[in-house]
Amino acid sequence: MTNSFKPTSWASINNATLPAEGAGNQTFDNRILIGAALGVPAILAYFLGLPFWAFLVLTVILFLPILACTLYLFSRFAPRYRNNIPLPGKPIEHYLTFHDPAMKAQYKGRNKIPMETFFEAYFVGKVDFNGDPLEIMELRHDWASFQFTYGQFKFFLTEWLPETFWHSRDQDENQVRDHYDRGNDFYEAFLGPLMVYTSGIISDPNRRETLEEMQENKMKLICEKIHLKEGERHLDIGCGWGTLVSYAAKHYNSQSTGVTLARNQVAYGEKRIEELGVKGKANMLCMDYRDIPKNQKYDKITAVEMAEHVGIRRFQTFLREVRELLEDDGLFYMQVAGLRASWQYEDFIWGLFMAKYIFRGADASTPLYWYIKQLETAGFEIHNVDTVGVHYSATLERWYQNWLKNKDAMKAKYGDKLVRIWEIFLSWSVISSRQGSATCFQITANKNRNSFDRAALICNRTNPSAWTTTK
C-alpha cells in the first residue's frame, strides 16, 4: 500500500496542496490506437470494395482524425493512474463564479469544466476565481477535467504544426519581437529590476530567498559551470535584457557579447552595461542567431532558455553552428525548458496553452533524452546535467506575486485580457514546474575531441565530502 500524501513545508517554494495524479501515458494503450488506425480504413475498404492501394490512402488520410478521436476518448474517460490523494469533492461553484448564463447552467455541482474551456472563458471575463488564482489552480483537479477539446485540436493542426515545420527567419523575428518588444514595463512588472526571464536557483530550501537573490545565484552558477575566467571571450545567444552578459563582465572580467532579436532588450541592456561600468567588456548585438559573425571563436558560449525557440527542425543545425563558434577547448552551456517523457494529459493541455498564448514558436521543448541525443550527434560530450524544475517553480511563484502587485497598472495599459492570460500562465506554471509536467535542464558540454583536457573540469561536483543532505 502506498503511503498517503504528506504535505511539505519548504520555505523556498509554494508547497502543493492537492498534487493528485492524472491519466496519461500509463493508461494510454497504443494497441487500441494502432487497431483503430488500421481497422477503420480496412473496414471501409472492405465494405466499399476498394483495392489495397485505396486502403493505404485511407490509412494516411484518416490517421490524424483517428488519433484525435482516440486521444479525446482516453483523455476524457481514462482513470487516474495510481492516485492516492483524495479529492475534496466540492461543487464547482465553491471554486469559480460563472458570469455567462449558458456556462452557469452547464457547469454546476460536480460537473467539471474542461481546462481549455475554462481558461478561454476566463480570458474574456465569463468566469472568475473565488479567491487567489494560484490557490484555486492548486485545487484544479477538484473542479477541472483535462480532456482535449476541439479548439486544441484546431490550434495544433492549423497553427502549431505549420509553425513547427516552417520556422522561417521572418516567423522567428515576428514572434520574438511581438513577445519581447511588448514593453519593458510589462516585463519589469513581474521579472523585477534584474529583468531575467529564466529560472533562478534556490541556494537553501529552508529559506525564502528573494527573486533577486535567486537570479544572482543562477548567474553565478552559470559562470562557475562554464569555468569562466578573466579575459575569456563569452557569447550569450538569446541574451534577453543582457543581465548575464553584464554580470559576467563585472564579476568575472570576461569579454561578453549578447545576441538578441528584440530591439527593446538591446536598448535596455546597453543602458545597464553603462550603469555597471563594463562598457568595453560587455556589448549587445541585435541580430538573428543565424547572423552571428563566423570569423570569431569564443571560449565559452551560453544559451539560457533560448534554444527552445530554434525549433525542432533547425535544432541540429543550430548546435553545429554553436560548435563551429566554440574554441576546441571551450565549454557550451545550454539551459532549456523541457517536458517529462512520462506524460499526463494535463502536460499537453498546459503545453498547448503555452504555445498559443505565451511562447509562440518555442516547439523545441522536449524530454531530456532528445536534447542529449542532439548534442551528442552534433559532436558534443555531456559534462554535466541538472534538472532544476523545482527552482523554476520558486522563480515563477515570485514572478506571480510581483504580477499581482502590479496587475492594476498593467490592466490600465495593456487591457484585462492580457492580464488574465498572464495570471493563468504564471499560476499554472508554478504548479507544472514543481510537479514535473514541465521542467528545466542545465546542460554543460564540450567538444568531444580526443585532445580535450577533461581533467581540467574536475571540481567539487564529484567530491563526496562537498555534498550535504538537506534536512
Coordinates of C-alpha atoms in Angstrom, one line a residue:
M1 CA 0.0 0.0 0.0
T2 CA 1.4 3.4 -1.0
N3 CA 1.8 5.8 1.9
S4 CA -0.7 8.7 1.9
F5 CA 0.4 12.1 0.8
K6 CA 2.3 14.2 3.4
P7 CA 2.2 17.9 2.7
T8 CA 5.6 19.6 2.5
S9 CA 6.5 22.9 4.2
W10 CA 9.6 24.1 2.4
A11 CA 10.2 27.8 2.9
S12 CA 11.6 28.3 -0.6
I13 CA 8.6 27.1 -2.7
N14 CA 4.9 27.3 -3.0
N15 CA 4.1 23.9 -1.4
A16 CA 1.5 21.7 -3.1
T17 CA -2.0 21.4 -1.5
L18 CA -3.5 18.8 -3.8
P19 CA -0.9 17.1 -6.1
A20 CA -3.3 14.5 -7.5
E21 CA -2.1 12.2 -10.2
G22 CA -3.9 12.3 -13.6
A23 CA -4.3 9.9 -16.5
G24 CA -1.5 9.8 -19.1
N25 CA 0.8 7.5 -20.9
Q26 CA 0.5 4.8 -18.3
T27 CA -3.2 4.5 -19.1
F28 CA -2.9 5.1 -22.9
D29 CA -3.0 1.8 -24.9
N30 CA -1.0 2.1 -28.2
R31 CA -2.6 -1.2 -29.3
I32 CA -6.0 0.5 -29.4
L33 CA -4.6 3.4 -31.5
I34 CA -2.9 1.0 -33.9
G35 CA -6.0 -1.2 -34.2
A36 CA -8.2 1.9 -34.9
A37 CA -5.7 3.4 -37.3
L38 CA -5.6 0.2 -39.4
G39 CA -9.0 -1.2 -38.6
V40 CA -11.2 1.7 -39.6
P41 CA -9.7 2.1 -43.1
A42 CA -9.7 -1.7 -43.5
I43 CA -13.4 -1.9 -42.7
L44 CA -14.2 1.0 -45.1
A45 CA -12.2 -0.5 -47.9
Y46 CA -13.8 -3.9 -47.4
F47 CA -17.4 -2.7 -47.4
L48 CA -16.8 -0.3 -50.3
G49 CA -15.0 -2.9 -52.3
L50 CA -11.8 -0.8 -52.7
P51 CA -8.4 -2.1 -53.8
F52 CA -5.4 -2.4 -51.5
W53 CA -3.9 0.8 -52.6
A54 CA -7.1 2.6 -51.6
F55 CA -6.8 1.1 -48.2
L56 CA -3.3 2.6 -47.8
V57 CA -4.5 6.0 -49.0
L58 CA -7.4 5.9 -46.5
T59 CA -5.0 4.9 -43.7
V60 CA -2.9 8.0 -44.3
I61 CA -5.9 10.3 -44.7
L62 CA -7.7 9.1 -41.6
F63 CA -4.7 8.8 -39.3
L64 CA -4.9 12.3 -37.8
P65 CA -8.7 12.2 -37.3
I66 CA -8.5 8.7 -35.7
L67 CA -5.6 9.9 -33.5
A68 CA -7.6 12.9 -32.4
C69 CA -10.6 10.8 -31.5
T70 CA -8.5 8.3 -29.6
L71 CA -6.7 10.9 -27.6
Y72 CA -10.0 12.7 -26.9
L73 CA -11.7 9.5 -25.6
F74 CA -8.7 8.4 -23.5
S75 CA -8.3 11.9 -22.1
R76 CA -12.0 12.0 -21.1
F77 CA -12.5 8.5 -19.8
A78 CA -9.2 7.1 -18.7
P79 CA -8.9 6.6 -14.9
R80 CA -6.3 8.4 -12.8
Y81 CA -3.0 6.4 -12.6
R82 CA -2.2 5.3 -9.0
N83 CA -3.6 8.4 -7.4
N84 CA -3.6 8.2 -3.6
I85 CA -4.7 11.8 -2.9
P86 CA -8.4 12.1 -2.2
L87 CA -10.2 15.0 -3.8
P88 CA -12.3 17.3 -1.6
G89 CA -15.4 16.7 -3.8
K90 CA -16.7 20.2 -3.5
P91 CA -19.1 21.7 -6.1
I92 CA -17.6 23.8 -8.9
E93 CA -19.3 26.9 -7.5
H94 CA -17.0 26.7 -4.5
Y95 CA -14.1 27.5 -6.7
L96 CA -15.5 29.5 -9.6
T97 CA -18.1 32.1 -10.3
F98 CA -19.7 32.0 -13.8
H99 CA -21.0 35.2 -15.3
D100 CA -22.1 33.7 -18.5
P101 CA -25.7 32.2 -18.1
A102 CA -25.1 29.3 -20.5
M103 CA -21.9 28.2 -18.7
K104 CA -23.5 28.7 -15.4
A105 CA -26.3 26.3 -16.4
Q106 CA -23.9 23.8 -17.8
Y107 CA -21.2 23.7 -15.1
K108 CA -22.6 23.2 -11.6
G109 CA -22.3 20.8 -8.8
R110 CA -19.7 18.1 -9.6
N111 CA -19.8 18.7 -13.3
K112 CA -16.2 19.6 -14.1
I113 CA -15.2 22.1 -16.7
P114 CA -12.5 21.2 -19.4
M115 CA -9.4 23.2 -18.6
E116 CA -9.2 24.7 -22.1
T117 CA -12.9 25.7 -21.9
F118 CA -12.2 27.3 -18.6
F119 CA -9.2 29.5 -19.5
E120 CA -10.7 30.6 -22.8
A121 CA -13.8 31.8 -20.8
Y122 CA -11.6 33.3 -18.1
F123 CA -9.7 35.4 -20.6
V124 CA -12.9 37.2 -21.7
G125 CA -14.4 37.6 -18.2
K126 CA -17.1 34.9 -18.4
V127 CA -15.8 33.2 -15.3
D128 CA -13.7 34.3 -12.3
F129 CA -11.8 32.6 -9.4
N130 CA -13.4 32.7 -6.0
G131 CA -10.1 33.8 -4.4
D132 CA -6.4 33.8 -5.2
P133 CA -5.9 32.3 -8.7
L134 CA -2.8 30.3 -7.6
E135 CA -4.7 28.8 -4.6
I136 CA -7.6 27.8 -6.8
M137 CA -5.4 26.4 -9.5
E138 CA -3.7 24.2 -6.9
L139 CA -7.1 22.6 -6.4
R140 CA -7.9 22.3 -10.1
H141 CA -8.3 18.5 -10.0
D142 CA -11.4 19.0 -8.0
W143 CA -13.1 21.3 -10.5
A144 CA -11.5 20.9 -13.9
S145 CA -11.0 18.0 -16.3
F146 CA -8.0 17.5 -18.6
Q147 CA -9.7 16.4 -21.7
F148 CA -8.8 17.6 -25.2
T149 CA -11.2 20.0 -26.9
Y150 CA -12.0 20.9 -30.5
G151 CA -10.2 24.2 -30.0
Q152 CA -6.9 22.5 -29.0
F153 CA -7.0 20.1 -32.0
K154 CA -7.7 23.0 -34.3
F155 CA -4.8 25.0 -32.9
F156 CA -2.5 22.0 -33.1
L157 CA -3.3 21.2 -36.8
T158 CA -3.7 24.7 -38.2
E159 CA -1.1 26.7 -36.3
W160 CA 1.3 24.6 -34.2
L161 CA 2.2 22.1 -36.9
P162 CA 2.8 24.6 -39.7
E163 CA 4.9 26.8 -37.5
T164 CA 6.9 23.9 -36.3
F165 CA 7.6 22.7 -39.8
W166 CA 8.3 26.1 -41.2
H167 CA 10.3 28.2 -38.7
S168 CA 11.4 30.8 -41.1
R169 CA 13.5 33.8 -40.2
D170 CA 10.5 36.1 -40.7
Q171 CA 8.4 33.9 -38.4
D172 CA 11.0 33.8 -35.7
E173 CA 11.6 37.5 -35.9
N174 CA 7.9 38.4 -35.8
Q175 CA 7.2 36.1 -32.9
V176 CA 10.2 37.2 -30.8
R177 CA 9.6 40.9 -31.4
D178 CA 5.8 40.6 -30.8
H179 CA 6.6 39.0 -27.5
Y180 CA 9.7 40.7 -26.1
D181 CA 9.2 44.2 -27.6
R182 CA 5.8 44.5 -25.9
G183 CA 7.2 47.0 -23.4
N184 CA 9.9 46.8 -20.8
D185 CA 7.5 48.0 -18.1
F186 CA 5.3 44.9 -18.8
Y187 CA 8.2 42.5 -18.1
E188 CA 9.5 44.5 -15.2
A189 CA 6.1 44.2 -13.6
F190 CA 6.9 40.5 -12.8
L191 CA 10.6 40.0 -13.5
G192 CA 11.7 42.8 -11.2
P193 CA 14.6 45.1 -11.6
L194 CA 17.1 42.4 -12.8
M195 CA 14.9 41.6 -15.8
V196 CA 15.9 37.9 -16.1
Y197 CA 13.2 35.8 -17.9
T198 CA 14.7 32.4 -17.0
S199 CA 14.8 30.2 -13.9
G200 CA 16.6 31.3 -10.8
I201 CA 18.3 29.0 -8.4
I202 CA 17.5 28.2 -4.8
S203 CA 20.6 28.0 -2.6
D204 CA 18.8 27.0 0.6
P205 CA 15.3 25.2 0.5
N206 CA 14.7 26.2 4.2
R207 CA 14.9 29.9 3.5
R208 CA 12.7 32.1 1.3
E209 CA 15.2 33.9 -0.9
T210 CA 14.2 36.9 -2.9
L211 CA 13.8 36.8 -6.6
E212 CA 16.9 38.9 -7.0
E213 CA 18.9 36.5 -4.8
M214 CA 17.8 33.5 -6.8
Q215 CA 18.7 35.2 -10.1
E216 CA 22.1 36.2 -8.7
N217 CA 22.6 32.6 -7.6
K218 CA 21.8 31.4 -11.2
M219 CA 24.1 33.8 -12.9
K220 CA 27.0 32.9 -10.6
L221 CA 26.2 29.2 -11.1
I222 CA 26.3 29.5 -14.9
C223 CA 29.7 31.3 -14.8
E224 CA 31.1 28.6 -12.5
K225 CA 29.7 25.8 -14.6
I226 CA 31.5 27.1 -17.7
H227 CA 34.6 27.8 -15.6
L228 CA 34.6 31.4 -16.8
K229 CA 37.9 33.2 -16.4
E230 CA 39.2 36.8 -16.8
G231 CA 39.6 37.9 -20.4
E232 CA 37.8 34.9 -21.9
R233 CA 35.5 35.6 -24.9
H234 CA 32.0 34.7 -23.9
L235 CA 28.9 34.7 -26.2
D236 CA 25.4 34.6 -24.8
I237 CA 22.9 33.6 -27.5
G238 CA 19.4 34.9 -26.8
C239 CA 20.7 37.2 -24.1
G240 CA 17.4 38.9 -23.2
W241 CA 18.0 42.2 -21.5
G242 CA 21.7 41.5 -21.1
T243 CA 21.8 40.7 -17.4
L244 CA 24.1 37.7 -17.7
V245 CA 26.4 39.5 -20.1
S246 CA 26.8 42.4 -17.8
Y247 CA 27.1 40.2 -14.7
A248 CA 29.9 38.1 -16.3
A249 CA 31.8 41.1 -17.4
K250 CA 31.5 42.8 -14.0
H251 CA 32.2 39.8 -11.7
Y252 CA 34.5 37.6 -13.9
N253 CA 36.1 40.3 -16.1
S254 CA 35.1 38.4 -19.3
Q255 CA 34.7 39.8 -22.7
S256 CA 31.0 39.1 -23.0
T257 CA 28.8 39.6 -26.1
G258 CA 25.0 39.1 -26.0
V259 CA 22.8 38.5 -29.1
T260 CA 19.0 39.1 -29.2
L261 CA 16.4 39.8 -31.8
A262 CA 14.4 42.2 -29.6
R263 CA 15.3 45.9 -30.1
N264 CA 13.9 46.9 -26.7
Q265 CA 16.1 44.4 -25.0
V266 CA 19.3 45.7 -26.7
A267 CA 18.5 49.3 -25.7
Y268 CA 17.8 48.3 -22.1
G269 CA 20.9 46.1 -21.9
E270 CA 23.2 48.7 -23.3
K271 CA 22.0 51.2 -20.6
R272 CA 22.6 48.6 -17.9
I273 CA 26.1 47.9 -19.2
E274 CA 26.9 51.6 -19.0
E275 CA 25.5 51.9 -15.5
L276 CA 27.6 48.9 -14.3
G277 CA 30.7 50.4 -15.8
V278 CA 31.5 47.4 -18.0
K279 CA 31.3 49.1 -21.4
G280 CA 34.1 47.8 -23.5
K281 CA 33.9 44.4 -21.7
A282 CA 30.3 43.7 -22.4
N283 CA 28.2 44.5 -25.5
M284 CA 25.0 43.5 -27.2
L285 CA 24.1 42.8 -30.8
C286 CA 20.5 43.0 -32.3
M287 CA 20.5 40.2 -34.8
D288 CA 19.3 36.7 -35.6
Y289 CA 21.5 34.0 -34.1
R290 CA 22.0 32.7 -37.7
D291 CA 23.8 36.0 -38.5
I292 CA 26.4 35.8 -35.7
P293 CA 29.7 36.5 -37.4
K294 CA 31.6 33.3 -38.1
N295 CA 35.1 35.0 -38.1
Q296 CA 35.5 34.8 -34.4
K297 CA 35.5 31.9 -31.9
Y298 CA 34.5 32.0 -28.3
D299 CA 35.9 30.4 -25.2
K300 CA 32.5 30.0 -23.6
I301 CA 29.0 30.0 -25.1
T302 CA 25.8 30.2 -23.2
A303 CA 22.2 29.8 -24.4
V304 CA 19.8 30.2 -21.5
E305 CA 16.3 29.2 -22.4
M306 CA 16.7 30.3 -25.9
A307 CA 17.2 27.0 -27.8
E308 CA 13.5 26.1 -27.5
H309 CA 12.8 29.0 -29.9
V310 CA 15.2 27.5 -32.5
G311 CA 12.6 24.8 -33.2
I312 CA 12.9 21.0 -33.6
R313 CA 13.5 21.3 -37.4
R314 CA 16.6 23.5 -37.0
F315 CA 17.9 22.3 -33.7
Q316 CA 20.7 20.1 -35.1
T317 CA 21.8 22.9 -37.4
F318 CA 21.9 25.3 -34.5
L319 CA 24.1 23.1 -32.4
R320 CA 26.5 22.6 -35.2
E321 CA 26.7 26.3 -35.7
V322 CA 27.4 26.7 -32.0
R323 CA 30.1 24.1 -32.2
E324 CA 31.8 26.0 -35.0
L325 CA 31.7 29.2 -32.9
L326 CA 33.3 27.5 -29.9
E327 CA 37.0 27.0 -29.4
D328 CA 38.2 23.4 -29.2
D329 CA 38.9 23.7 -25.5
G330 CA 35.7 25.7 -24.8
L331 CA 32.5 25.0 -23.0
F332 CA 28.9 25.3 -24.1
Y333 CA 26.1 25.8 -21.5
M334 CA 22.6 25.2 -22.6
Q335 CA 19.6 25.8 -20.3
V336 CA 16.3 24.6 -21.8
A337 CA 12.7 24.4 -20.6
G338 CA 11.8 20.7 -21.1
L339 CA 9.0 18.2 -20.6
R340 CA 8.7 14.8 -18.9
A341 CA 8.6 11.7 -21.0
S342 CA 6.1 10.0 -18.6
W343 CA 3.4 12.4 -19.6
Q344 CA -0.1 13.2 -18.3
Y345 CA -2.9 14.8 -20.3
E346 CA -2.6 18.0 -18.3
D347 CA 1.0 18.3 -19.5
F348 CA -0.2 18.5 -23.2
I349 CA -3.1 20.9 -22.3
W350 CA -0.7 23.2 -20.5
G351 CA 1.9 22.9 -23.3
L352 CA -0.7 23.9 -26.0
F353 CA -1.8 26.8 -23.9
M354 CA 1.8 28.0 -23.6
A355 CA 2.4 27.5 -27.4
K356 CA -0.8 29.5 -28.2
Y357 CA -0.6 32.4 -25.8
I358 CA 2.9 32.7 -24.3
F359 CA 5.8 31.4 -26.3
R360 CA 4.8 31.0 -30.0
G361 CA 7.3 29.0 -32.0
A362 CA 9.1 27.5 -29.0
D363 CA 8.4 24.0 -30.1
A364 CA 11.8 22.5 -29.1
S365 CA 10.7 21.8 -25.5
T366 CA 11.2 18.1 -25.1
P367 CA 12.2 15.4 -22.6
L368 CA 15.9 15.3 -21.7
Y369 CA 16.9 12.3 -23.8
W370 CA 16.2 14.3 -27.0
Y371 CA 18.5 17.1 -26.0
I372 CA 21.3 14.7 -25.1
K373 CA 21.0 12.9 -28.4
Q374 CA 21.0 16.2 -30.4
L375 CA 24.1 17.4 -28.5
E376 CA 26.0 14.1 -29.0
T377 CA 25.0 13.9 -32.6
A378 CA 26.4 17.5 -33.1
G379 CA 29.8 16.4 -31.7
F380 CA 29.4 17.4 -28.1
E381 CA 30.2 15.4 -25.0
I382 CA 28.0 16.0 -22.0
H383 CA 29.9 17.2 -19.0
N384 CA 27.0 17.5 -16.5
V385 CA 23.2 17.9 -16.4
D386 CA 21.0 19.3 -13.7
T387 CA 17.2 19.3 -13.5
V388 CA 16.1 22.5 -11.9
G389 CA 12.3 22.4 -12.3
V390 CA 11.6 23.0 -8.7
H391 CA 13.9 26.1 -8.8
Y392 CA 11.8 27.3 -11.8
S393 CA 8.6 26.8 -9.7
A394 CA 10.0 29.0 -7.0
T395 CA 11.1 31.6 -9.6
L396 CA 7.6 31.6 -11.1
E397 CA 5.9 32.0 -7.8
R398 CA 7.9 35.1 -7.2
W399 CA 7.0 36.4 -10.6
Y400 CA 3.4 35.6 -9.9
Q401 CA 3.5 37.6 -6.6
N402 CA 5.1 40.6 -8.4
W403 CA 2.4 40.4 -11.1
L404 CA -0.4 40.6 -8.5
K405 CA 1.2 43.7 -7.0
N406 CA 1.3 45.4 -10.4
K407 CA -1.7 43.9 -12.2
D408 CA -3.9 47.1 -11.9
A409 CA -1.3 49.2 -13.7
M410 CA -0.8 46.5 -16.3
K411 CA -4.5 46.2 -16.8
A412 CA -4.8 50.0 -17.4
K413 CA -2.1 50.0 -20.1
Y414 CA -2.4 46.5 -21.7
G415 CA -6.0 45.5 -21.1
D416 CA -7.8 43.0 -19.0
K417 CA -7.4 40.0 -21.3
L418 CA -3.6 40.1 -21.3
V419 CA -3.5 40.4 -17.5
R420 CA -5.8 37.4 -17.2
I421 CA -3.6 35.4 -19.6
W422 CA -0.6 36.2 -17.5
E423 CA -2.4 35.1 -14.3
I424 CA -3.0 31.7 -15.8
F425 CA 0.5 31.4 -17.3
L426 CA 2.2 32.2 -14.0
S427 CA 0.0 30.4 -11.6
W428 CA -0.3 27.2 -13.7
S429 CA 3.4 27.2 -14.4
V430 CA 4.3 27.4 -10.7
I431 CA 2.5 24.1 -10.4
S432 CA 3.6 22.5 -13.7
S433 CA 7.3 23.0 -13.0
R434 CA 7.0 21.9 -9.4
Q435 CA 5.2 18.6 -10.2
G436 CA 7.4 17.7 -13.2
S437 CA 5.0 18.4 -16.1
A438 CA 7.5 20.9 -17.2
T439 CA 11.0 21.3 -16.0
C440 CA 14.3 23.0 -16.8
F441 CA 17.6 21.3 -17.7
Q442 CA 21.0 22.8 -17.3
I443 CA 23.4 21.1 -19.6
T444 CA 27.1 21.8 -19.8
A445 CA 29.0 20.3 -22.8
N446 CA 32.4 20.3 -24.5
K447 CA 33.6 19.3 -28.0
N448 CA 34.1 15.5 -27.9
R449 CA 37.7 15.6 -29.1
N450 CA 40.5 13.2 -28.0
S451 CA 42.7 16.2 -27.1
F452 CA 40.1 17.9 -24.8
D453 CA 41.5 18.3 -21.3
R454 CA 38.8 16.6 -19.3
A455 CA 40.8 16.6 -16.1
A456 CA 40.6 20.4 -16.0
L457 CA 36.9 20.1 -15.3
I458 CA 37.3 18.1 -12.1
C459 CA 35.7 20.0 -9.3
N460 CA 33.7 19.6 -6.1
R461 CA 30.7 18.4 -8.1
T462 CA 32.3 14.9 -7.9
N463 CA 33.8 15.3 -4.5
P464 CA 31.6 13.3 -2.0
S465 CA 32.8 15.4 1.0
A466 CA 31.5 18.5 -0.6
W467 CA 27.9 17.2 -0.6
T468 CA 25.5 17.7 2.2
T469 CA 21.9 16.4 2.7
T470 CA 19.1 18.9 3.2
K471 CA 17.0 18.2 6.2

